Short mmCIF file of C-alpha atoms and ligand atoms in Angstrom, two decimals:
data_model
loop_
_atom_site.label_atom_id
_atom_site.label_comp_id
_atom_site.label_asym_id
_atom_site.label_seq_id
_atom_site.Cartn_x
_atom_site.Cartn_y
_atom_site.Cartn_z
CA MET A 486 119.57 82.44 31.24
CA ALA A 487 119.18 84.95 33.59
CA PRO A 488 116.28 85.37 35.68
CA GLN A 489 115.09 88.84 34.88
CA SER A 490 114.43 87.74 31.14
CA ARG A 491 111.70 85.33 32.39
CA PRO A 492 107.91 86.67 32.45
CA PRO A 493 106.68 86.86 35.64
CA SER A 494 104.23 84.01 36.55
CA ARG A 495 100.82 85.69 36.80
CA MET A 496 99.26 88.31 35.05
CA ALA A 497 98.31 89.76 38.31
CA PRO A 498 98.08 93.64 37.62
CA LEU A 499 98.76 94.18 34.00
CA GLY A 500 100.54 97.67 35.07
CA MET A 501 103.06 95.70 37.06
CA LEU A 502 103.62 92.91 34.45
CA LEU A 503 104.15 95.72 31.86
CA GLY A 504 106.70 97.56 34.18
CA LEU A 505 108.62 94.38 34.66
CA LEU A 506 108.65 93.45 31.09
CA MET A 507 109.74 96.89 30.12
CA ALA A 508 112.66 97.10 32.74
CA PHE A 509 113.81 94.07 31.35
CA CYS A 510 113.54 95.16 27.84
CA PHE A 511 115.84 98.35 28.53
CA THR A 512 118.87 95.89 29.06
CA PHE A 513 118.06 92.93 26.90
CA CYS A 514 118.98 93.90 23.40
CA LEU A 515 122.66 94.95 24.88
CA SER A 516 123.09 91.80 27.54
CA ARG A 517 122.26 89.49 24.31
CA GLN A 518 124.37 91.25 22.04
CA ASN A 519 127.36 91.07 25.01
CA GLN A 520 126.86 87.39 25.26
CA GLU A 521 127.44 86.88 21.47
CA PHE A 522 129.86 89.55 20.89
CA ALA A 523 131.53 91.57 23.29
CA LEU A 524 134.93 90.56 23.47
CA THR A 525 135.49 92.00 26.75
CA ASN A 526 133.44 89.90 28.83
CA PRO A 527 135.32 89.01 32.19
CA GLU A 528 133.34 86.07 32.94
CA LYS A 529 134.19 83.87 29.67
CA SER A 530 138.12 84.83 29.75
CA SER A 531 140.70 82.00 30.38
CA THR A 532 143.98 83.08 31.50
CA LYS A 533 145.78 79.81 29.72
CA GLU A 534 146.97 82.03 27.20
CA THR A 535 148.43 84.36 29.40
CA GLU A 536 150.64 81.60 31.22
CA LYS A 537 152.70 80.95 28.60
CA THR A 538 153.77 84.47 28.04
CA GLU A 539 156.09 85.03 31.05
CA THR A 540 157.96 87.95 29.61
CA LYS A 541 159.04 90.92 31.98
CA ALA A 542 156.14 93.14 30.85
CA GLU A 543 154.01 90.57 32.02
CA GLU A 544 155.24 90.24 35.53
CA GLU A 545 154.74 94.04 35.42
CA LEU A 546 151.63 94.00 33.98
CA ASN A 547 149.87 91.02 35.85
CA THR A 548 149.12 92.95 38.85
CA GLU A 549 145.78 94.15 37.60
CA VAL A 550 142.89 91.91 37.61
CA LEU A 551 142.36 92.91 33.49
CA GLU A 552 142.00 90.33 30.82
CA VAL A 553 144.19 92.30 28.85
CA PHE A 554 146.64 89.95 26.79
CA HIS A 555 150.09 90.51 26.69
CA PRO A 556 151.44 89.50 23.23
CA THR A 557 155.16 88.20 22.45
CA HIS A 558 156.41 88.30 18.86
CA GLU A 559 155.17 84.99 18.29
CA TRP A 560 151.46 84.44 17.32
CA GLN A 561 149.26 83.38 19.86
CA ALA A 562 145.81 82.62 20.14
CA LEU A 563 143.72 85.19 21.79
CA GLY A 564 140.73 83.92 24.31
CA PRO A 565 137.21 85.25 24.09
CA GLY A 566 137.37 87.31 26.83
CA GLN A 567 140.83 88.96 26.15
CA ALA A 568 141.46 92.52 25.24
CA VAL A 569 144.80 93.21 23.57
CA PRO A 570 146.76 96.17 24.24
CA ALA A 571 146.69 99.07 21.26
CA GLY A 572 149.08 98.31 18.77
CA SER A 573 149.53 94.58 18.87
CA HIS A 574 148.82 92.96 15.47
CA VAL A 575 145.69 90.70 15.66
CA ARG A 576 144.88 88.36 12.56
CA VAL A 577 141.92 85.98 12.01
CA ASN A 578 142.90 82.74 11.67
CA LEU A 579 140.33 81.81 8.30
CA GLN A 580 140.60 78.02 9.01
CA THR A 581 139.90 78.16 12.96
CA GLY A 582 138.19 81.20 13.39
CA ALA A 583 140.45 82.20 16.12
CA ARG A 584 141.92 85.26 16.94
CA GLU A 585 145.54 85.32 17.24
CA VAL A 586 147.82 88.22 18.28
CA LYS A 587 151.74 89.21 18.61
CA LEU A 588 153.36 92.33 18.79
CA GLN A 589 154.07 94.38 15.80
CA TYR A 590 158.14 95.22 15.25
CA GLU A 591 158.88 99.04 14.79
CA ASP A 592 159.44 99.18 11.58
CA LYS A 593 156.02 97.97 10.71
CA PHE A 594 154.58 100.67 12.87
CA ARG A 595 156.34 103.44 11.11
CA ASN A 596 155.04 102.11 7.91
CA ASN A 597 151.58 102.02 9.70
CA LEU A 598 151.96 105.66 10.84
CA ARG A 599 152.67 106.72 7.31
CA GLY A 600 150.28 104.95 5.90
CA SER A 601 147.33 106.35 7.99
CA LYS A 602 148.67 109.64 7.77
CA LYS A 603 148.26 109.78 4.08
CA GLY A 604 144.58 107.88 4.35
CA LYS A 605 143.12 110.37 6.75
CA ARG A 606 140.30 112.49 5.53
CA LEU A 607 139.26 115.49 7.57
CA ASP A 608 137.33 117.40 5.06
CA VAL A 609 133.97 114.97 5.18
CA ASN A 610 130.77 116.86 4.60
CA THR A 611 128.24 115.04 6.88
CA ASN A 612 126.03 118.09 6.22
CA THR A 613 124.36 116.66 2.92
CA TYR A 614 121.43 115.14 3.96
CA THR A 615 118.86 113.36 1.60
CA SER A 616 116.19 114.97 2.37
CA GLN A 617 114.55 117.96 4.31
CA ASP A 618 112.24 115.65 6.30
CA LEU A 619 115.34 113.20 7.45
CA LYS A 620 117.26 116.49 8.43
CA ASN A 621 114.50 117.89 10.61
CA ALA A 622 113.85 114.88 11.94
CA LEU A 623 117.38 113.72 12.97
CA ALA A 624 118.16 117.38 14.25
CA LYS A 625 115.29 117.09 16.71
CA PHE A 626 116.54 113.51 17.40
CA LYS A 627 120.05 114.43 17.89
CA GLU A 628 119.10 117.08 20.92
CA GLY A 629 117.61 114.15 22.61
CA ALA A 630 120.39 111.78 21.85
CA GLU A 631 122.99 114.37 23.10
CA VAL A 632 121.89 114.68 26.51
CA GLU A 633 121.26 110.74 26.81
CA SER A 634 124.75 110.04 25.34
CA SER A 635 126.79 112.21 27.79
CA LYS A 636 125.01 110.35 30.56
CA GLU A 637 126.17 107.16 28.94
CA ASP A 638 129.41 108.43 28.17
CA LYS A 639 130.44 109.27 31.92
CA ALA A 640 129.04 105.60 33.22
CA ARG A 641 130.74 104.03 30.55
CA GLN A 642 134.24 105.67 30.94
CA ALA A 643 134.02 104.52 34.91
CA GLU A 644 133.52 101.19 33.55
CA VAL A 645 136.23 101.33 31.22
CA LYS A 646 138.45 102.76 34.16
CA ARG A 647 137.41 100.31 36.47
CA LEU A 648 138.54 97.60 34.10
CA PHE A 649 141.18 98.89 32.26
CA ARG A 650 144.65 100.19 33.08
CA PRO A 651 144.85 103.80 31.60
CA ILE A 652 146.55 103.78 28.17
CA GLU A 653 149.27 106.01 29.40
CA GLU A 654 150.27 103.71 31.86
CA LEU A 655 150.38 100.69 29.53
CA LYS A 656 152.44 103.16 26.95
CA LYS A 657 154.74 103.82 29.62
CA ASP A 658 155.22 99.94 29.90
CA PHE A 659 155.54 99.49 26.52
CA ASP A 660 157.63 102.56 25.88
CA GLU A 661 160.33 100.72 28.14
CA LEU A 662 160.22 97.77 26.41
CA ASN A 663 160.69 99.80 22.89
CA VAL A 664 157.31 99.08 21.66
CA VAL A 665 155.37 101.91 19.68
CA ILE A 666 151.84 102.11 20.41
CA GLU A 667 149.43 103.44 17.66
CA THR A 668 146.23 105.19 19.00
CA ASP A 669 142.64 103.47 18.67
CA MET A 670 142.06 106.28 16.05
CA GLN A 671 145.37 105.27 13.65
CA ILE A 672 144.39 101.71 14.25
CA MET A 673 140.72 102.27 12.81
CA VAL A 674 142.16 104.24 10.04
CA ARG A 675 145.19 101.91 8.98
CA LEU A 676 142.17 99.09 9.11
CA ILE A 677 139.56 101.05 6.90
CA ASN A 678 142.50 101.64 4.53
CA LYS A 679 143.07 97.91 4.47
CA PHE A 680 139.56 97.12 3.76
CA ASN A 681 138.99 100.00 1.29
CA SER A 682 142.07 99.14 -1.11
CA SER A 683 141.50 97.54 -3.94
CA THR A 684 145.00 95.36 -3.85
CA SER A 685 143.59 93.89 -0.46
CA SER A 686 142.51 90.24 -0.80
CA LEU A 687 139.19 88.79 0.36
CA GLU A 688 141.20 87.69 3.89
CA GLU A 689 142.83 90.70 4.51
CA LYS A 690 139.56 92.75 4.29
CA ILE A 691 137.59 90.16 6.52
CA ALA A 692 140.69 90.49 9.30
CA ALA A 693 140.01 94.20 8.94
CA LEU A 694 137.16 94.18 9.51
CA PHE A 695 137.13 91.61 12.34
CA ASP A 696 139.48 93.83 14.01
CA LEU A 697 137.66 96.83 13.42
CA GLU A 698 134.83 95.27 15.16
CA TYR A 699 136.75 95.06 18.60
CA TYR A 700 137.83 99.11 18.64
CA VAL A 701 133.95 100.02 17.70
CA HIS A 702 132.61 98.46 20.88
CA GLN A 703 133.52 101.88 22.72
CA MET A 704 131.60 104.87 21.95
CA ASP A 705 134.13 107.27 21.41
CA ASN A 706 136.13 105.15 18.58
CA ALA A 707 132.73 104.22 17.13
CA ARG A 708 132.25 108.02 16.70
CA ASP A 709 135.93 108.54 15.45
CA LEU A 710 135.26 106.14 12.89
CA LEU A 711 132.21 108.44 11.58
CA SER A 712 134.39 111.28 11.95
CA PHE A 713 136.89 110.34 9.04
CA GLY A 714 134.60 108.76 6.68
CA GLY A 715 135.19 105.08 8.02
CA LEU A 716 131.69 104.24 8.85
CA GLN A 717 130.29 104.91 5.36
CA VAL A 718 132.92 102.57 3.99
CA VAL A 719 131.73 99.61 6.19
CA ILE A 720 127.95 100.27 5.38
CA ASN A 721 128.75 100.37 1.62
CA GLY A 722 130.59 97.05 2.37
CA LEU A 723 127.15 96.13 2.73
CA ASN A 724 126.81 96.53 -1.23
CA SER A 725 129.44 94.06 -1.80
CA THR A 726 128.86 90.89 -4.05
CA GLU A 727 131.03 88.86 -1.30
CA PRO A 728 128.57 87.07 1.59
CA LEU A 729 131.31 87.06 3.96
CA VAL A 730 132.57 90.92 3.34
CA LYS A 731 128.43 91.63 3.92
CA GLU A 732 128.59 89.29 7.06
CA TYR A 733 131.43 91.07 8.75
CA ALA A 734 130.55 94.74 7.62
CA ALA A 735 127.37 94.05 9.60
CA PHE A 736 129.24 92.48 12.50
CA VAL A 737 131.02 95.79 12.85
CA LEU A 738 127.77 97.80 12.17
CA GLY A 739 126.03 96.18 15.10
CA ALA A 740 128.85 96.92 17.26
CA ALA A 741 129.41 100.26 16.66
CA PHE A 742 125.27 101.19 16.38
CA SER A 743 124.53 99.71 20.01
CA SER A 744 123.63 102.31 22.18
CA ASN A 745 125.04 105.02 20.43
CA PRO A 746 122.75 107.68 19.03
CA ARG A 747 125.11 109.78 16.70
CA VAL A 748 126.00 106.66 14.89
CA GLN A 749 122.57 105.41 14.29
CA VAL A 750 121.62 108.84 13.22
CA GLU A 751 124.69 109.02 10.82
CA ALA A 752 124.05 105.28 9.78
CA VAL A 753 120.46 105.66 8.74
CA GLU A 754 121.31 108.66 6.64
CA GLY A 755 123.80 106.76 4.89
CA GLY A 756 121.44 104.22 3.42
CA ALA A 757 122.27 101.42 6.24
CA LEU A 758 118.65 100.29 7.19
CA GLN A 759 117.52 99.81 3.36
CA LYS A 760 120.95 97.61 2.82
CA LEU A 761 120.24 95.71 5.64
CA LEU A 762 117.00 95.09 4.62
CA VAL A 763 117.98 94.00 1.15
CA ILE A 764 120.07 91.39 2.19
CA LEU A 765 117.47 90.35 4.71
CA ALA A 766 115.47 90.03 1.57
CA THR A 767 117.85 88.15 -0.69
CA GLU A 768 119.34 84.69 -0.95
CA GLN A 769 122.12 84.64 1.33
CA PRO A 770 124.09 82.24 3.83
CA LEU A 771 122.36 82.14 7.12
CA THR A 772 125.54 83.49 9.01
CA ALA A 773 125.51 86.42 6.73
CA LYS A 774 121.64 86.90 7.81
CA LYS A 775 122.55 86.51 11.60
CA LYS A 776 124.74 89.48 11.56
CA VAL A 777 122.59 91.41 9.42
CA LEU A 778 119.92 90.85 11.87
CA PHE A 779 121.95 91.56 14.83
CA ALA A 780 123.29 95.04 12.94
CA LEU A 781 119.32 96.02 12.25
CA CYS A 782 118.53 95.23 15.86
CA SER A 783 121.50 97.49 17.21
CA LEU A 784 119.98 100.25 14.74
CA LEU A 785 116.33 100.14 15.49
CA ARG A 786 116.79 100.06 19.66
CA HIS A 787 116.10 103.22 21.12
CA PHE A 788 115.71 105.28 17.88
CA PRO A 789 112.18 105.42 17.26
CA TYR A 790 112.81 107.14 13.68
CA ALA A 791 114.96 104.32 12.38
CA GLN A 792 111.77 102.28 13.37
CA GLN A 793 109.73 104.55 11.34
CA GLN A 794 111.39 104.16 8.69
CA PHE A 795 111.95 100.38 8.97
CA LEU A 796 107.95 100.67 8.91
CA LYS A 797 107.95 102.31 5.62
CA LEU A 798 110.22 100.72 4.15
CA GLY A 799 108.19 97.60 4.74
CA GLY A 800 110.59 95.94 7.40
CA LEU A 801 107.94 93.90 8.61
CA GLN A 802 107.36 92.40 5.30
CA VAL A 803 111.02 91.53 5.23
CA LEU A 804 110.93 89.90 8.42
CA ARG A 805 107.62 88.02 7.60
CA SER A 806 109.42 86.18 4.59
CA LEU A 807 112.36 85.55 6.76
CA VAL A 808 110.46 83.83 9.46
CA GLN A 809 108.68 81.84 6.76
CA GLU A 810 111.58 80.66 5.06
CA LYS A 811 112.52 76.86 5.73
CA GLY A 812 115.42 75.98 7.71
CA THR A 813 115.53 79.55 9.63
CA GLU A 814 114.32 78.51 13.41
CA VAL A 815 117.15 80.54 14.96
CA LEU A 816 116.13 83.68 12.83
CA ALA A 817 112.63 83.36 13.72
CA VAL A 818 113.40 83.25 17.22
CA ARG A 819 115.80 86.53 16.88
CA VAL A 820 113.18 88.28 15.00
CA VAL A 821 110.48 87.58 17.49
CA THR A 822 112.71 88.74 20.24
CA LEU A 823 113.15 91.85 18.11
CA LEU A 824 109.72 92.54 17.66
CA TYR A 825 108.88 92.30 21.31
CA ASP A 826 111.78 94.50 22.19
CA LEU A 827 110.25 96.98 19.85
CA VAL A 828 106.95 96.44 21.24
CA THR A 829 108.08 96.95 24.88
CA GLU A 830 110.62 99.58 24.20
CA LYS A 831 107.68 102.18 22.73
CA MET A 832 105.41 100.78 25.82
CA PHE A 833 107.97 101.74 28.17
CA ALA A 834 109.08 105.25 26.61
CA GLU A 835 105.27 106.06 26.82
CA GLU A 836 104.21 105.03 30.11
CA GLU A 837 107.80 106.73 31.07
CA ALA A 838 106.67 109.76 29.97
CA GLU A 839 103.36 109.83 31.63
CA LEU A 840 104.81 109.07 34.89
CA THR A 841 107.81 111.31 35.07
CA GLN A 842 107.97 113.93 31.99
CA ASP A 843 111.29 112.96 31.76
CA THR A 844 111.13 111.75 28.00
CA SER A 845 111.89 114.82 25.65
CA PRO A 846 108.87 115.66 23.79
CA GLU A 847 110.39 114.71 20.09
CA LYS A 848 111.50 111.91 21.16
CA LEU A 849 108.20 110.74 22.54
CA GLN A 850 106.59 112.29 19.60
CA GLN A 851 108.59 110.27 17.38
CA TYR A 852 107.71 106.86 19.55
CA ARG A 853 104.14 107.89 18.86
CA GLN A 854 104.71 108.07 15.02
CA VAL A 855 106.04 104.13 15.02
CA HIS A 856 102.92 102.58 14.36
CA LEU A 857 104.49 99.08 15.07
CA LEU A 858 101.31 97.46 16.49
CA PRO A 859 98.93 98.14 14.02
CA GLY A 860 101.73 96.76 11.55
CA LEU A 861 101.90 93.53 13.02
CA ARG A 862 98.34 93.24 13.16
CA GLU A 863 97.59 93.88 9.59
CA GLN A 864 100.75 91.74 8.34
CA GLY A 865 99.89 88.45 10.08
CA TRP A 866 102.18 88.66 12.91
CA CYS A 867 99.59 87.55 15.45
CA GLU A 868 99.28 84.28 13.52
CA ILE A 869 102.99 83.72 12.85
CA THR A 870 104.31 84.03 16.80
CA ALA A 871 101.30 81.87 17.69
CA HIS A 872 102.75 79.26 15.08
CA LEU A 873 106.30 79.86 16.48
CA LEU A 874 105.29 78.52 19.92
CA ALA A 875 105.54 74.94 18.19
CA LEU A 876 109.20 75.19 17.91
CA PRO A 877 111.27 72.81 20.08
CA GLY A 878 114.03 74.19 22.84
CA HIS A 879 112.91 76.13 25.77
CA ASP A 880 114.68 79.03 25.06
CA ALA A 881 112.89 79.80 21.77
CA ARG A 882 109.08 78.95 23.45
CA GLU A 883 110.11 81.31 26.24
CA LYS A 884 111.03 84.15 23.76
CA VAL A 885 107.69 83.28 21.75
CA LEU A 886 106.12 83.06 24.94
CA GLN A 887 106.91 86.56 26.19
CA THR A 888 106.24 87.67 22.44
CA LEU A 889 102.53 86.35 22.65
CA GLY A 890 102.17 88.15 26.28
CA ALA A 891 102.92 91.31 24.55
CA LEU A 892 101.30 91.20 21.83
CA LEU A 893 98.00 90.13 23.69
CA ALA A 894 96.02 93.28 23.78
CA THR A 895 96.59 93.44 19.70
CA CYS A 896 96.26 89.90 19.09
CA ARG A 897 93.63 88.66 21.53
CA ASP A 898 90.66 87.70 18.92
CA HIS A 899 93.27 86.10 16.45
CA TYR A 900 94.65 84.02 19.36
CA ARG A 901 91.52 83.14 20.56
CA ARG A 902 90.01 81.93 17.22
CA ASP A 903 93.37 79.56 16.74
CA PRO A 904 92.66 76.37 17.86
CA SER A 905 96.15 75.05 17.37
CA LEU A 906 97.37 77.65 19.75
CA GLY A 907 95.04 76.43 22.61
CA ARG A 908 96.59 72.92 22.24
CA THR A 909 99.83 74.04 21.85
CA LEU A 910 99.55 75.81 25.05
CA ALA A 911 97.69 72.72 26.70
CA SER A 912 100.29 70.36 25.67
CA LEU A 913 102.94 72.98 26.99
CA GLN A 914 101.12 73.31 30.13
CA ALA A 915 101.54 69.66 31.13
CA GLU A 916 104.79 69.45 29.94
CA TYR A 917 106.27 72.42 32.20
CA GLU A 918 103.96 71.14 35.15
CA ALA A 919 106.17 68.03 35.19
CA LEU A 920 109.77 69.87 34.46
CA ALA A 921 108.33 72.53 37.36
CA SER A 922 107.85 69.42 39.66
CA LEU A 923 110.89 67.82 39.37
CA GLU A 924 112.87 71.36 39.62
CA LEU A 925 111.09 72.06 42.75
CA GLN A 926 112.05 68.06 44.01
CA ASP A 927 115.50 69.39 43.25
CA GLY A 928 115.00 72.30 45.75
CA GLU A 929 114.65 75.04 43.16
CA ASP A 930 111.93 77.10 44.26
CA GLU A 931 112.38 79.99 41.90
CA GLY A 932 113.15 77.28 38.93
CA TYR A 933 113.04 78.43 35.25
CA PHE A 934 110.52 75.97 34.33
CA ARG A 935 108.15 77.21 36.96
CA ASP A 936 108.24 80.44 35.11
CA LEU A 937 107.18 79.17 32.05
CA LEU A 938 104.45 77.04 33.17
CA GLY A 939 103.36 80.57 34.68
CA SER A 940 103.51 82.12 31.54
CA VAL A 941 101.75 79.36 29.68
CA LYS A 942 99.03 79.09 32.66
CA SER A 943 98.45 83.05 32.53
CA LEU A 944 98.36 83.10 28.20
CA LEU A 945 95.84 80.50 28.82
CA LYS A 946 93.40 82.08 31.41
CA GLU A 947 93.58 85.13 29.04
CA LEU A 948 92.39 83.33 26.34
CA ARG A 949 89.21 81.63 28.09
C1 LIG B 963 137.79 104.58 0.12
O1 LIG B 963 138.22 103.77 -1.41
C2 LIG B 963 137.63 105.22 -2.57
C3 LIG B 963 137.81 104.65 -3.85
O2 LIG B 963 139.00 104.51 -3.40
C4 LIG B 963 138.09 106.50 -2.06
O3 LIG B 963 137.43 107.41 -2.66
C5 LIG B 963 137.47 106.98 -0.72
O4 LIG B 963 137.84 108.10 -0.35
C6 LIG B 963 138.08 105.95 0.55
N1 LIG B 963 137.52 106.14 1.46
C7 LIG B 963 138.43 106.35 2.96
C8 LIG B 963 137.77 106.51 4.07
O5 LIG B 963 139.60 106.04 2.53
C1 LIG B 964 124.07 99.32 -2.96
O1 LIG B 964 122.61 98.47 -3.23
C2 LIG B 964 121.80 99.13 -2.89
C3 LIG B 964 120.45 98.16 -3.29
O2 LIG B 964 120.65 97.03 -3.32
C4 LIG B 964 121.36 100.13 -4.02
O3 LIG B 964 120.20 100.99 -4.23
C5 LIG B 964 122.71 101.41 -4.04
O4 LIG B 964 122.51 101.96 -5.32
C6 LIG B 964 124.05 100.50 -4.06
N1 LIG B 964 125.23 101.62 -3.32
C7 LIG B 964 126.42 101.22 -4.04
C8 LIG B 964 127.47 102.48 -3.42
O5 LIG B 964 126.68 100.71 -4.91
#
C-alpha cells in the first residue's frame, strides 16, 4: 500500500485535506490499473525465464536493463513484468492462464503480413455521430484533449525511450537472425481479424484479445486500433453471448481507454458505456464484472462528458444493485473507490480552475454539469458507504474511510443519524489504537494503522 494513498490523519484545514486527496486522486486510477493489469512493470519482473535462453541474440541484447523477453523457437512461459519484441508469437495457456511466447517462423510471418493487408480498412467513416448534442460536446472536449494529450504523449515517449531499445535496433538484431518483425499495427490488424473471424474458435478469440491488451497500453497503438475500426470490433465484443469474450473485450478496452482522451471519446460514441453498464446490471460471472468495472473506471476518469452520460444512463443505480448483491465485496470496494475518484476528480478540476485558470473553459463547464454528489445523496449512497465500513480487511476499510471523508459535506446528516456507523467507527478506533501502538513499538512512526486511526478519529470528530 503506497503511503500517498492514505488520507491525512487529521482533518486540520479542509483545503489542505482536499488538496492532498486530490493530488492522490490524480494518479490513483492509473497506479491501481498498473498493479493489476500492466505487463511492463519492471519491479515485478522475473529474470528466471530469460536465464534459460542462452542464444547469441540474448548475449547481444542483454546489455540493457530491459525487461524485454527474448524468445526462442520453443514455447516458454512469460513472466508478469516482461515485454516481448514485436513479432513474437504469444499465446495464453488456458489451463494455467500463463502467457507463453516463442519466435515465429518466417513463412508464418509472410502469411500474417498477407492476411493483414487484406484485412486493412482505411475507409472507416468516423464522422457519423448519433446526435448533434453528442457531436458538439465531443468536439469541444476534443479541443481540450488534444493539448493535454500532446503533453502526455511527450512524457510517455520519453518514458518508453528510457525503458526500451529503439525498435530499429531490435530490428537490426533480428534481421541478423533472419527474423522478420511485424509492426505493432500489423500485429493488431492480425489479432482483430482473428477475433472478428467467424471461423476462429473461442480459445483463439480469447487469445487474440489477450494479446491485443498488451499492445493497446501504448497510446499510439490504441489510436491506431481506432483508425482501422478495431476498437469498434472490440466494443461489439461486449455483446457476445460468451462471458469470456465479454470479459476479455473489457480487459482490452480498459487498457485502451486509460488516459487516452481520443479513444475515450470514440468509445462513448461507439456505445461502450451502455454496453458496459448492461453487463454490470445483468447476471454475469464475477471475473467478467471485475474487468468490466475496470473498463468503466478507465472510460469515466478524466472524461466529464462520459460521467454525465453515465449519470443519465442510470449508472449510479446499476452500481448500487451491484454492491448490494451477495458475494460481491471485492466489487463493492472497487465501486466505492471509483466514486471516490470521481468525486475528488471533479473537486480537483473545479479547484484547479479557480486557482490557476489553466483548465479549459469547456472542460470546466463539462465538469460543472456532472451532478454527482446530489445523485449520490438521492440514491442512498450515504447509507451504502456507511454500511460498507463494516467490511473486514484493512484495505477495504481504508477505501471506505476515504470515501466517507469525500462525501462528508454531502452526507453529514445521514451519517449523524446512523447509529450503526457511530458504533462501527468506535470499534475501529479501538482496533486501530491497538494496532497503531504495536506498529509504534516496531519503530514505525509513519505507520499504516496510525493513518487509519487518524481517519477514523477525524470522522468521529466531524460527526459529533
Ligand atoms: C468484422 O467482421 C464483420 C462481419 O464479418 C465485417 O463486416 C467487418 O468489416 C469486420 N471488421 C474488421 C475491422 O475487420
Ligand atoms: C448490443 O447489445 C445492446 C444492449 O444489450 C443492444 O442495444 C445492441 O443493439 C447490441 N448491438 C449489437 C451490435 O448487437
